[in-house]
Amino acid sequence: MLRKCSLTLKILLIITFININHCFELDDKDELSCKLVQDHAKMGFVIYDIGDVRKIGPDEVHRIRSKLVENGVVVIKNQTLTREDQVVLSSKLGNIIVLPPSFEGNDPEPGYPEIQRVTNYFHNGTWKGKTHCFGCYWHKDGDFQENGYMFSLLYADQVANNRSSTKFLDNCEVLGRLDKTTVQVLSRTVFAISVRDIPDFVKATEEDYLLYPNYKRYNGIYTHPGNGRRCAYVTADLVTDAGYTPDLKPIFEEVTERSVKYRHFWEQGDVVIWDNLAVMHRAGTSGGGTGPADKTPRMLYRTQSWL
C-alpha cells in the first residue's frame, strides 16, 4: 500500500512539473534554466485538451483569452489550419486587424490581407535569401497603432521540427529585476513610437503611413489593462518625447539582458499566441547547427487581433 502511495505521489509530481514548469533563458546565450516564475505568469503555457481549434466555441475562446492575459504567451499543439481557418480562429478570439498592402514586405498572401507571411520563401516559391530575417530584433507588434492592446497569432504550417525558434521576454516580470535608478528613469520617460521607424515597414508607402498616428506614446512604467501587472516599456529605437535619446540604451540592454525569456522551438502544427502589451519578441537563432543559409522551408503565418 505504501509503495502504491509513493508511486502515485511521483506521478502527480511529474504531471505538476509538466504543466507548470517551463524552460527559460536567463540571458541571451543558449543556456537554458528551468524554473518557476514567481508572479504566476508562465510564458509558453501549453493549453492542453483544447482539441481542434477550428471547432472551438465560446467557452474555449474564453479559456484561451484568459490564459493569454494571465501568461503572456500560450501554445496550442498539433493543429492543421488553412489560411481561411486561421483568419476565422483569429476573428473568434478578437477583432482581427488588417495591415495595409505595402506593409506586407512585397510578399502578400493572395486573397488574405489579414495574414502576414513569416516565411523564408516567397509565395511564388522563390527563396528569400540568406540575409532575409523578419523581426530579428526585440519589438512589440502593433505598438504604432492607436490601440496597442492586441495579440499576435503565429501558425507553423511547414517547419523542420526544432530547427527554428522565436524568443519572448516578459516586460512585467522584469520590473522587479531592474535597478532602482533604472525604474526611476523609466517612470519619468514617455516613449514615442512612429510607424515610420519600424524596420520591417521601411518600404511602405506614404499613403499607408498616414493611416496611423505620427507617434503613439507609452509610459516607461505602465499597468497592464488585463491583469493589473506593472510593466516596463522600452524600445530599441530609443525615441521619446524628447526625440532620439541614446542615454536610454543601457536601460534597454538592462531590460533585455535581465528579463526571463521563453524560447519557443517550432514544431509543425504549433499555434503560438502572445499579448503584445505583456511581452516583447524576436526571431531566434536556428537550432541543429543551421544558419541563415539553410533552405529548409520555414512557413509560418501571422494574424493579429485586438484583445
PDB file of C-alpha atoms in Angstrom:
ATOM      1  CA  MET A   1       0.000   0.000   0.000  1.00  0.00           C
ATOM      2  CA  LEU A   2       2.830   2.346   0.939  1.00  0.00           C
ATOM      3  CA  ARG A   3       4.625   1.621  -2.347  1.00  0.00           C
ATOM      4  CA  LYS A   4       1.420   2.394  -4.309  1.00  0.00           C
ATOM      5  CA  CYS A   5       1.031   5.733  -2.496  1.00  0.00           C
ATOM      6  CA  SER A   6       4.665   6.571  -3.207  1.00  0.00           C
ATOM      7  CA  LEU A   7       4.229   5.755  -6.906  1.00  0.00           C
ATOM      8  CA  THR A   8       1.053   7.848  -7.090  1.00  0.00           C
ATOM      9  CA  LEU A   9       2.852  10.788  -5.481  1.00  0.00           C
ATOM     10  CA  LYS A  10       5.685  10.542  -8.009  1.00  0.00           C
ATOM     11  CA  ILE A  11       3.224  10.517 -10.905  1.00  0.00           C
ATOM     12  CA  LEU A  12       1.439  13.573  -9.510  1.00  0.00           C
ATOM     13  CA  LEU A  13       4.734  15.410  -9.137  1.00  0.00           C
ATOM     14  CA  ILE A  14       5.695  14.616 -12.737  1.00  0.00           C
ATOM     15  CA  ILE A  15       2.319  15.821 -14.025  1.00  0.00           C
ATOM     16  CA  THR A  16       2.610  19.001 -11.991  1.00  0.00           C
ATOM     17  CA  PHE A  17       6.102  19.637 -13.339  1.00  0.00           C
ATOM     18  CA  ILE A  18       4.965  19.157 -16.933  1.00  0.00           C
ATOM     19  CA  ASN A  19       2.043  21.519 -16.525  1.00  0.00           C
ATOM     20  CA  ILE A  20       3.608  24.405 -14.640  1.00  0.00           C
ATOM     21  CA  ASN A  21       7.345  24.295 -15.182  1.00  0.00           C
ATOM     22  CA  HIS A  22       8.911  25.888 -18.230  1.00  0.00           C
ATOM     23  CA  CYS A  23      12.366  26.348 -19.697  1.00  0.00           C
ATOM     24  CA  PHE A  24      13.512  29.961 -19.772  1.00  0.00           C
ATOM     25  CA  GLU A  25      16.646  31.694 -20.914  1.00  0.00           C
ATOM     26  CA  LEU A  26      18.186  33.880 -18.235  1.00  0.00           C
ATOM     27  CA  ASP A  27      20.365  35.728 -20.738  1.00  0.00           C
ATOM     28  CA  ASP A  28      20.923  35.955 -24.479  1.00  0.00           C
ATOM     29  CA  LYS A  29      23.148  32.878 -24.557  1.00  0.00           C
ATOM     30  CA  ASP A  30      21.808  29.490 -25.459  1.00  0.00           C
ATOM     31  CA  GLU A  31      21.924  28.206 -21.876  1.00  0.00           C
ATOM     32  CA  LEU A  32      18.515  27.236 -20.553  1.00  0.00           C
ATOM     33  CA  SER A  33      17.304  27.223 -16.984  1.00  0.00           C
ATOM     34  CA  CYS A  34      14.091  25.532 -15.906  1.00  0.00           C
ATOM     35  CA  LYS A  35      12.401  27.476 -13.135  1.00  0.00           C
ATOM     36  CA  LEU A  36       9.063  28.679 -11.850  1.00  0.00           C
ATOM     37  CA  VAL A  37       8.141  32.317 -12.406  1.00  0.00           C
ATOM     38  CA  GLN A  38       7.063  33.674  -9.052  1.00  0.00           C
ATOM     39  CA  ASP A  39       4.433  36.163 -10.256  1.00  0.00           C
ATOM     40  CA  HIS A  40       2.379  33.350 -11.827  1.00  0.00           C
ATOM     41  CA  ALA A  41       3.000  34.311 -15.475  1.00  0.00           C
ATOM     42  CA  LYS A  42       4.359  31.315 -17.392  1.00  0.00           C
ATOM     43  CA  MET A  43       5.322  32.330 -20.932  1.00  0.00           C
ATOM     44  CA  GLY A  44       4.841  29.370 -23.222  1.00  0.00           C
ATOM     45  CA  PHE A  45       1.930  27.981 -21.211  1.00  0.00           C
ATOM     46  CA  VAL A  46       0.640  24.971 -23.132  1.00  0.00           C
ATOM     47  CA  ILE A  47      -3.154  24.739 -23.298  1.00  0.00           C
ATOM     48  CA  TYR A  48      -3.964  21.051 -23.264  1.00  0.00           C
ATOM     49  CA  ASP A  49      -7.249  19.345 -24.166  1.00  0.00           C
ATOM     50  CA  ILE A  50      -8.388  22.202 -26.382  1.00  0.00           C
ATOM     51  CA  GLY A  51      -8.897  19.833 -29.320  1.00  0.00           C
ATOM     52  CA  ASP A  52      -9.290  21.084 -32.870  1.00  0.00           C
ATOM     53  CA  VAL A  53      -9.197  24.899 -32.683  1.00  0.00           C
ATOM     54  CA  ARG A  54     -11.331  25.089 -35.822  1.00  0.00           C
ATOM     55  CA  LYS A  55     -14.237  23.827 -33.721  1.00  0.00           C
ATOM     56  CA  ILE A  56     -13.878  25.923 -30.554  1.00  0.00           C
ATOM     57  CA  GLY A  57     -16.915  27.587 -29.033  1.00  0.00           C
ATOM     58  CA  PRO A  58     -17.382  30.491 -26.580  1.00  0.00           C
ATOM     59  CA  ASP A  59     -16.070  28.522 -23.569  1.00  0.00           C
ATOM     60  CA  GLU A  60     -12.822  27.596 -25.322  1.00  0.00           C
ATOM     61  CA  VAL A  61     -12.428  31.159 -26.627  1.00  0.00           C
ATOM     62  CA  HIS A  62     -12.755  32.472 -23.073  1.00  0.00           C
ATOM     63  CA  ARG A  63     -10.252  29.918 -21.810  1.00  0.00           C
ATOM     64  CA  ILE A  64      -7.643  30.820 -24.451  1.00  0.00           C
ATOM     65  CA  ARG A  65      -8.034  34.563 -23.876  1.00  0.00           C
ATOM     66  CA  SER A  66      -7.876  34.162 -20.090  1.00  0.00           C
ATOM     67  CA  LYS A  67      -4.705  32.058 -20.231  1.00  0.00           C
ATOM     68  CA  LEU A  68      -3.175  34.552 -22.659  1.00  0.00           C
ATOM     69  CA  VAL A  69      -3.805  37.533 -20.375  1.00  0.00           C
ATOM     70  CA  GLU A  70      -2.541  35.538 -17.405  1.00  0.00           C
ATOM     71  CA  ASN A  71       0.660  34.211 -19.010  1.00  0.00           C
ATOM     72  CA  GLY A  72       1.610  36.469 -21.913  1.00  0.00           C
ATOM     73  CA  VAL A  73       2.397  33.613 -24.331  1.00  0.00           C
ATOM     74  CA  VAL A  74       0.300  30.480 -24.866  1.00  0.00           C
ATOM     75  CA  VAL A  75       0.910  27.445 -27.058  1.00  0.00           C
ATOM     76  CA  ILE A  76      -1.569  25.064 -28.693  1.00  0.00           C
ATOM     77  CA  LYS A  77      -0.024  21.987 -30.295  1.00  0.00           C
ATOM     78  CA  ASN A  78      -0.901  19.645 -33.170  1.00  0.00           C
ATOM     79  CA  GLN A  79      -3.198  21.834 -35.264  1.00  0.00           C
ATOM     80  CA  THR A  80      -3.916  21.787 -39.003  1.00  0.00           C
ATOM     81  CA  LEU A  81      -5.081  25.132 -40.370  1.00  0.00           C
ATOM     82  CA  THR A  82      -5.705  26.546 -43.798  1.00  0.00           C
ATOM     83  CA  ARG A  83      -5.298  30.299 -44.256  1.00  0.00           C
ATOM     84  CA  GLU A  84      -9.076  30.621 -44.049  1.00  0.00           C
ATOM     85  CA  ASP A  85      -9.130  28.583 -40.809  1.00  0.00           C
ATOM     86  CA  GLN A  86      -6.538  30.886 -39.246  1.00  0.00           C
ATOM     87  CA  VAL A  87      -8.498  34.020 -40.147  1.00  0.00           C
ATOM     88  CA  VAL A  88     -11.677  32.520 -38.672  1.00  0.00           C
ATOM     89  CA  LEU A  89      -9.855  31.461 -35.488  1.00  0.00           C
ATOM     90  CA  SER A  90      -8.294  34.896 -35.009  1.00  0.00           C
ATOM     91  CA  SER A  91     -11.667  36.542 -35.577  1.00  0.00           C
ATOM     92  CA  LYS A  92     -13.221  34.358 -32.868  1.00  0.00           C
ATOM     93  CA  LEU A  93     -10.516  35.356 -30.390  1.00  0.00           C
ATOM     94  CA  GLY A  94     -10.749  39.106 -31.112  1.00  0.00           C
ATOM     95  CA  ASN A  95     -11.478  41.729 -33.760  1.00  0.00           C
ATOM     96  CA  ILE A  96      -8.988  40.918 -36.486  1.00  0.00           C
ATOM     97  CA  ILE A  97      -6.539  43.538 -37.771  1.00  0.00           C
ATOM     98  CA  VAL A  98      -5.717  44.124 -41.438  1.00  0.00           C
ATOM     99  CA  LEU A  99      -2.448  45.892 -42.251  1.00  0.00           C
ATOM    100  CA  PRO A 100      -2.038  47.950 -45.433  1.00  0.00           C
ATOM    101  CA  PRO A 101      -0.713  46.211 -48.571  1.00  0.00           C
ATOM    102  CA  SER A 102       2.677  47.969 -48.519  1.00  0.00           C
ATOM    103  CA  PHE A 103       3.373  46.532 -45.042  1.00  0.00           C
ATOM    104  CA  GLU A 104       3.459  43.012 -46.444  1.00  0.00           C
ATOM    105  CA  GLY A 105       7.127  43.136 -47.458  1.00  0.00           C
ATOM    106  CA  ASN A 106       6.410  42.501 -51.158  1.00  0.00           C
ATOM    107  CA  ASP A 107       5.074  39.076 -50.223  1.00  0.00           C
ATOM    108  CA  PRO A 108       1.328  39.292 -49.559  1.00  0.00           C
ATOM    109  CA  GLU A 109      -0.703  36.150 -49.022  1.00  0.00           C
ATOM    110  CA  PRO A 110      -3.070  36.076 -52.033  1.00  0.00           C
ATOM    111  CA  GLY A 111      -6.688  36.507 -51.023  1.00  0.00           C
ATOM    112  CA  TYR A 112      -5.936  37.002 -47.318  1.00  0.00           C
ATOM    113  CA  PRO A 113      -4.941  40.578 -46.404  1.00  0.00           C
ATOM    114  CA  GLU A 114      -5.296  39.625 -42.718  1.00  0.00           C
ATOM    115  CA  ILE A 115      -2.268  37.299 -42.936  1.00  0.00           C
ATOM    116  CA  GLN A 116       1.426  38.197 -42.889  1.00  0.00           C
ATOM    117  CA  ARG A 117       3.811  35.600 -44.276  1.00  0.00           C
ATOM    118  CA  VAL A 118       6.685  34.917 -41.849  1.00  0.00           C
ATOM    119  CA  THR A 119       8.451  32.649 -44.289  1.00  0.00           C
ATOM    120  CA  ASN A 120      11.818  32.100 -45.980  1.00  0.00           C
ATOM    121  CA  TYR A 121      10.171  31.580 -49.384  1.00  0.00           C
ATOM    122  CA  PHE A 122       8.039  33.992 -51.378  1.00  0.00           C
ATOM    123  CA  HIS A 123       4.576  32.880 -52.407  1.00  0.00           C
ATOM    124  CA  ASN A 124       5.898  32.116 -55.907  1.00  0.00           C
ATOM    125  CA  GLY A 125       8.359  29.593 -54.434  1.00  0.00           C
ATOM    126  CA  THR A 126      11.493  31.758 -54.664  1.00  0.00           C
ATOM    127  CA  TRP A 127      13.887  31.567 -51.703  1.00  0.00           C
ATOM    128  CA  LYS A 128      14.172  34.919 -49.907  1.00  0.00           C
ATOM    129  CA  GLY A 129      17.923  34.537 -49.403  1.00  0.00           C
ATOM    130  CA  LYS A 130      20.314  34.111 -46.514  1.00  0.00           C
ATOM    131  CA  THR A 131      20.193  37.785 -45.488  1.00  0.00           C
ATOM    132  CA  HIS A 132      16.413  37.814 -45.052  1.00  0.00           C
ATOM    133  CA  CYS A 133      15.219  37.930 -41.460  1.00  0.00           C
ATOM    134  CA  PHE A 134      11.756  39.058 -40.400  1.00  0.00           C
ATOM    135  CA  GLY A 135      11.591  40.563 -36.895  1.00  0.00           C
ATOM    136  CA  CYS A 136      15.228  39.909 -35.946  1.00  0.00           C
ATOM    137  CA  TYR A 137      15.210  42.465 -33.132  1.00  0.00           C
ATOM    138  CA  TRP A 138      13.345  42.869 -29.832  1.00  0.00           C
ATOM    139  CA  HIS A 139       9.983  44.507 -30.542  1.00  0.00           C
ATOM    140  CA  LYS A 140       6.239  44.560 -29.940  1.00  0.00           C
ATOM    141  CA  ASP A 141       3.848  44.019 -32.826  1.00  0.00           C
ATOM    142  CA  GLY A 142       1.465  46.869 -33.462  1.00  0.00           C
ATOM    143  CA  ASP A 143       2.842  49.355 -30.940  1.00  0.00           C
ATOM    144  CA  PHE A 144       2.457  52.045 -33.630  1.00  0.00           C
ATOM    145  CA  GLN A 145      -1.335  51.545 -33.630  1.00  0.00           C
ATOM    146  CA  GLU A 146      -3.633  53.922 -31.748  1.00  0.00           C
ATOM    147  CA  ASN A 147      -4.656  50.937 -29.628  1.00  0.00           C
ATOM    148  CA  GLY A 148      -1.640  48.789 -28.777  1.00  0.00           C
ATOM    149  CA  TYR A 149      -3.562  46.153 -26.800  1.00  0.00           C
ATOM    150  CA  MET A 150      -3.514  43.273 -29.263  1.00  0.00           C
ATOM    151  CA  PHE A 151      -2.363  39.707 -29.656  1.00  0.00           C
ATOM    152  CA  SER A 152      -0.394  38.066 -32.428  1.00  0.00           C
ATOM    153  CA  LEU A 153      -1.105  34.504 -33.548  1.00  0.00           C
ATOM    154  CA  LEU A 154       1.616  32.615 -35.412  1.00  0.00           C
ATOM    155  CA  TYR A 155       0.904  29.255 -37.007  1.00  0.00           C
ATOM    156  CA  ALA A 156       3.626  26.839 -38.148  1.00  0.00           C
ATOM    157  CA  ASP A 157       2.334  25.319 -41.370  1.00  0.00           C
ATOM    158  CA  GLN A 158       5.640  23.836 -42.513  1.00  0.00           C
ATOM    159  CA  VAL A 159       8.817  23.707 -40.426  1.00  0.00           C
ATOM    160  CA  ALA A 160      11.569  21.258 -39.658  1.00  0.00           C
ATOM    161  CA  ASN A 161      10.857  20.435 -36.023  1.00  0.00           C
ATOM    162  CA  ASN A 162      13.085  22.236 -33.511  1.00  0.00           C
ATOM    163  CA  ARG A 163      15.183  23.886 -36.237  1.00  0.00           C
ATOM    164  CA  SER A 164      13.899  27.472 -35.789  1.00  0.00           C
ATOM    165  CA  SER A 165      12.705  29.453 -32.795  1.00  0.00           C
ATOM    166  CA  THR A 166      11.081  32.641 -31.518  1.00  0.00           C
ATOM    167  CA  LYS A 167      12.207  34.274 -28.277  1.00  0.00           C
ATOM    168  CA  PHE A 168       9.985  36.163 -25.834  1.00  0.00           C
ATOM    169  CA  LEU A 169      10.680  38.291 -22.781  1.00  0.00           C
ATOM    170  CA  ASP A 170       8.237  39.328 -20.044  1.00  0.00           C
ATOM    171  CA  ASN A 171       8.025  43.132 -19.756  1.00  0.00           C
ATOM    172  CA  CYS A 172       6.158  42.858 -16.466  1.00  0.00           C
ATOM    173  CA  GLU A 173       8.223  40.247 -14.612  1.00  0.00           C
ATOM    174  CA  VAL A 174      11.438  42.115 -15.415  1.00  0.00           C
ATOM    175  CA  LEU A 175      10.357  45.223 -13.494  1.00  0.00           C
ATOM    176  CA  GLY A 176      11.331  43.540 -10.232  1.00  0.00           C
ATOM    177  CA  ARG A 177      14.800  42.744 -11.624  1.00  0.00           C
ATOM    178  CA  LEU A 178      15.771  46.288 -12.591  1.00  0.00           C
ATOM    179  CA  ASP A 179      17.982  48.644 -10.626  1.00  0.00           C
ATOM    180  CA  LYS A 180      16.158  51.259  -8.576  1.00  0.00           C
ATOM    181  CA  THR A 181      17.701  54.047 -10.651  1.00  0.00           C
ATOM    182  CA  THR A 182      16.511  52.374 -13.856  1.00  0.00           C
ATOM    183  CA  VAL A 183      12.949  52.185 -12.549  1.00  0.00           C
ATOM    184  CA  GLN A 184      13.084  55.867 -11.585  1.00  0.00           C
ATOM    185  CA  VAL A 185      14.271  56.862 -15.052  1.00  0.00           C
ATOM    186  CA  LEU A 186      11.609  54.741 -16.759  1.00  0.00           C
ATOM    187  CA  SER A 187       8.891  56.224 -14.543  1.00  0.00           C
ATOM    188  CA  ARG A 188       9.777  59.682 -15.960  1.00  0.00           C
ATOM    189  CA  THR A 189      10.121  58.531 -19.577  1.00  0.00           C
ATOM    190  CA  VAL A 190       7.481  58.582 -22.314  1.00  0.00           C
ATOM    191  CA  PHE A 191       8.376  56.583 -25.427  1.00  0.00           C
ATOM    192  CA  ALA A 192       7.131  57.807 -28.808  1.00  0.00           C
ATOM    193  CA  ILE A 193       6.546  55.111 -31.438  1.00  0.00           C
ATOM    194  CA  SER A 194       6.257  56.002 -35.110  1.00  0.00           C
ATOM    195  CA  VAL A 195       5.225  53.570 -37.813  1.00  0.00           C
ATOM    196  CA  ARG A 196       7.938  55.141 -39.973  1.00  0.00           C
ATOM    197  CA  ASP A 197      10.596  53.776 -37.617  1.00  0.00           C
ATOM    198  CA  ILE A 198       9.535  50.116 -37.882  1.00  0.00           C
ATOM    199  CA  PRO A 199      12.409  48.300 -39.670  1.00  0.00           C
ATOM    200  CA  ASP A 200      10.079  45.822 -41.365  1.00  0.00           C
ATOM    201  CA  PHE A 201       7.999  48.669 -42.878  1.00  0.00           C
ATOM    202  CA  VAL A 202      10.769  50.813 -44.377  1.00  0.00           C
ATOM    203  CA  LYS A 203       9.427  50.272 -47.914  1.00  0.00           C
ATOM    204  CA  ALA A 204       5.826  51.175 -47.054  1.00  0.00           C
ATOM    205  CA  THR A 205       4.048  53.919 -48.976  1.00  0.00           C
ATOM    206  CA  GLU A 206       3.375  57.414 -47.661  1.00  0.00           C
ATOM    207  CA  GLU A 207      -0.331  56.781 -48.161  1.00  0.00           C
ATOM    208  CA  ASP A 208      -0.193  53.812 -45.799  1.00  0.00           C
ATOM    209  CA  TYR A 209       1.969  55.633 -43.231  1.00  0.00           C
ATOM    210  CA  LEU A 210      -0.719  58.309 -42.989  1.00  0.00           C
ATOM    211  CA  LEU A 211      -3.252  55.742 -41.747  1.00  0.00           C
ATOM    212  CA  TYR A 212      -1.552  55.759 -38.330  1.00  0.00           C
ATOM    213  CA  PRO A 213      -0.704  58.360 -35.674  1.00  0.00           C
ATOM    214  CA  ASN A 214       2.512  60.326 -36.154  1.00  0.00           C
ATOM    215  CA  TYR A 215       3.522  58.993 -32.745  1.00  0.00           C
ATOM    216  CA  LYS A 216       1.921  56.582 -30.301  1.00  0.00           C
ATOM    217  CA  ARG A 217       3.084  57.282 -26.738  1.00  0.00           C
ATOM    218  CA  TYR A 218       3.774  54.781 -23.943  1.00  0.00           C
ATOM    219  CA  ASN A 219       4.814  55.468 -20.381  1.00  0.00           C
ATOM    220  CA  GLY A 220       8.074  53.789 -19.381  1.00  0.00           C
ATOM    221  CA  ILE A 221       6.224  52.191 -16.456  1.00  0.00           C
ATOM    222  CA  TYR A 222       2.660  51.124 -17.167  1.00  0.00           C
ATOM    223  CA  THR A 223      -0.116  48.943 -15.751  1.00  0.00           C
ATOM    224  CA  HIS A 224      -1.311  46.084 -17.935  1.00  0.00           C
ATOM    225  CA  PRO A 225      -5.057  46.623 -18.576  1.00  0.00           C
ATOM    226  CA  GLY A 226      -5.950  42.939 -18.476  1.00  0.00           C
ATOM    227  CA  ASN A 227      -4.152  41.611 -15.402  1.00  0.00           C
ATOM    228  CA  GLY A 228      -3.075  44.699 -13.452  1.00  0.00           C
ATOM    229  CA  ARG A 229       0.638  43.830 -13.507  1.00  0.00           C
ATOM    230  CA  ARG A 230       3.149  46.688 -13.503  1.00  0.00           C
ATOM    231  CA  CYS A 231       5.413  46.545 -16.551  1.00  0.00           C
ATOM    232  CA  ALA A 232       8.478  48.204 -18.073  1.00  0.00           C
ATOM    233  CA  TYR A 233       8.210  49.618 -21.596  1.00  0.00           C
ATOM    234  CA  VAL A 234      11.344  50.038 -23.715  1.00  0.00           C
ATOM    235  CA  THR A 235      12.047  50.137 -27.449  1.00  0.00           C
ATOM    236  CA  ALA A 236      15.191  49.532 -29.471  1.00  0.00           C
ATOM    237  CA  ASP A 237      14.932  52.823 -31.386  1.00  0.00           C
ATOM    238  CA  LEU A 238      15.160  54.844 -28.115  1.00  0.00           C
ATOM    239  CA  VAL A 239      12.786  57.582 -29.292  1.00  0.00           C
ATOM    240  CA  THR A 240      10.963  59.521 -26.562  1.00  0.00           C
ATOM    241  CA  ASP A 241       9.015  62.780 -26.379  1.00  0.00           C
ATOM    242  CA  ALA A 242      12.446  64.420 -26.254  1.00  0.00           C
ATOM    243  CA  GLY A 243      13.485  62.780 -29.541  1.00  0.00           C
ATOM    244  CA  TYR A 244      16.253  60.246 -30.008  1.00  0.00           C
ATOM    245  CA  THR A 245      17.600  59.500 -26.523  1.00  0.00           C
ATOM    246  CA  PRO A 246      20.824  57.447 -26.721  1.00  0.00           C
ATOM    247  CA  ASP A 247      21.273  57.716 -22.934  1.00  0.00           C
ATOM    248  CA  LEU A 248      18.493  55.107 -22.659  1.00  0.00           C
ATOM    249  CA  LYS A 249      20.481  52.433 -24.496  1.00  0.00           C
ATOM    250  CA  PRO A 250      21.924  50.970 -21.236  1.00  0.00           C
ATOM    251  CA  ILE A 251      18.374  50.705 -19.884  1.00  0.00           C
ATOM    252  CA  PHE A 252      17.209  48.857 -22.995  1.00  0.00           C
ATOM    253  CA  GLU A 253      20.161  46.490 -22.606  1.00  0.00           C
ATOM    254  CA  GLU A 254      19.428  46.016 -18.901  1.00  0.00           C
ATOM    255  CA  VAL A 255      15.809  45.102 -19.608  1.00  0.00           C
ATOM    256  CA  THR A 256      16.642  42.679 -22.420  1.00  0.00           C
ATOM    257  CA  GLU A 257      19.518  41.067 -20.514  1.00  0.00           C
ATOM    258  CA  ARG A 258      17.914  40.703 -17.065  1.00  0.00           C
ATOM    259  CA  SER A 259      14.495  39.540 -18.148  1.00  0.00           C
ATOM    260  CA  VAL A 260      13.450  35.922 -18.002  1.00  0.00           C
ATOM    261  CA  LYS A 261      12.994  34.687 -21.559  1.00  0.00           C
ATOM    262  CA  TYR A 262      10.988  31.915 -23.134  1.00  0.00           C
ATOM    263  CA  ARG A 263      12.309  30.404 -26.357  1.00  0.00           C
ATOM    264  CA  HIS A 264       9.798  28.518 -28.453  1.00  0.00           C
ATOM    265  CA  PHE A 265      11.270  25.887 -30.772  1.00  0.00           C
ATOM    266  CA  TRP A 266       8.801  25.441 -33.585  1.00  0.00           C
ATOM    267  CA  GLU A 267       7.133  22.177 -34.498  1.00  0.00           C
ATOM    268  CA  GLN A 268       4.739  21.693 -37.354  1.00  0.00           C
ATOM    269  CA  GLY A 269       1.160  22.401 -36.278  1.00  0.00           C
ATOM    270  CA  ASP A 270       2.095  24.787 -33.442  1.00  0.00           C
ATOM    271  CA  VAL A 271      -0.139  27.768 -32.746  1.00  0.00           C
ATOM    272  CA  VAL A 272       1.579  30.369 -30.562  1.00  0.00           C
ATOM    273  CA  ILE A 273      -0.336  33.425 -29.342  1.00  0.00           C
ATOM    274  CA  TRP A 274       1.211  36.334 -27.460  1.00  0.00           C
ATOM    275  CA  ASP A 275      -0.007  39.501 -25.766  1.00  0.00           C
ATOM    276  CA  ASN A 276       1.992  42.400 -27.206  1.00  0.00           C
ATOM    277  CA  LEU A 277       1.482  44.637 -24.176  1.00  0.00           C
ATOM    278  CA  ALA A 278       2.894  41.972 -21.848  1.00  0.00           C
ATOM    279  CA  VAL A 279       5.873  40.679 -23.835  1.00  0.00           C
ATOM    280  CA  MET A 280       8.422  41.559 -26.482  1.00  0.00           C
ATOM    281  CA  HIS A 281       9.657  39.035 -29.013  1.00  0.00           C
ATOM    282  CA  ARG A 282      12.227  38.479 -31.716  1.00  0.00           C
ATOM    283  CA  ALA A 283      13.238  35.804 -34.190  1.00  0.00           C
ATOM    284  CA  GLY A 284      15.557  33.295 -32.539  1.00  0.00           C
ATOM    285  CA  THR A 285      18.574  31.596 -33.990  1.00  0.00           C
ATOM    286  CA  SER A 286      18.137  28.305 -35.774  1.00  0.00           C
ATOM    287  CA  GLY A 287      18.848  25.062 -33.977  1.00  0.00           C
ATOM    288  CA  GLY A 288      20.600  21.925 -35.119  1.00  0.00           C
ATOM    289  CA  GLY A 289      23.625  23.763 -36.428  1.00  0.00           C
ATOM    290  CA  THR A 290      21.643  25.527 -39.163  1.00  0.00           C
ATOM    291  CA  GLY A 291      22.097  29.160 -40.125  1.00  0.00           C
ATOM    292  CA  PRO A 292      20.549  31.834 -42.355  1.00  0.00           C
ATOM    293  CA  ALA A 293      21.705  29.983 -45.476  1.00  0.00           C
ATOM    294  CA  ASP A 294      19.539  26.977 -44.584  1.00  0.00           C
ATOM    295  CA  LYS A 295      16.942  26.491 -47.324  1.00  0.00           C
ATOM    296  CA  THR A 296      14.711  24.157 -45.322  1.00  0.00           C
ATOM    297  CA  PRO A 297      11.163  25.564 -45.744  1.00  0.00           C
ATOM    298  CA  ARG A 298      10.065  27.640 -42.765  1.00  0.00           C
ATOM    299  CA  MET A 299       6.483  28.630 -43.467  1.00  0.00           C
ATOM    300  CA  LEU A 300       4.742  30.444 -40.629  1.00  0.00           C
ATOM    301  CA  TYR A 301       1.690  32.670 -40.929  1.00  0.00           C
ATOM    302  CA  ARG A 302       0.759  35.536 -38.610  1.00  0.00           C
ATOM    303  CA  THR A 303      -2.539  37.190 -37.803  1.00  0.00           C
ATOM    304  CA  GLN A 304      -3.320  39.897 -35.243  1.00  0.00           C
ATOM    305  CA  SER A 305      -6.455  40.792 -33.317  1.00  0.00           C
ATOM    306  CA  TRP A 306      -7.456  43.272 -30.641  1.00  0.00           C
ATOM    307  CA  LEU A 307      -7.642  41.962 -27.093  1.00  0.00           C
TER     308      LEU A 307
END
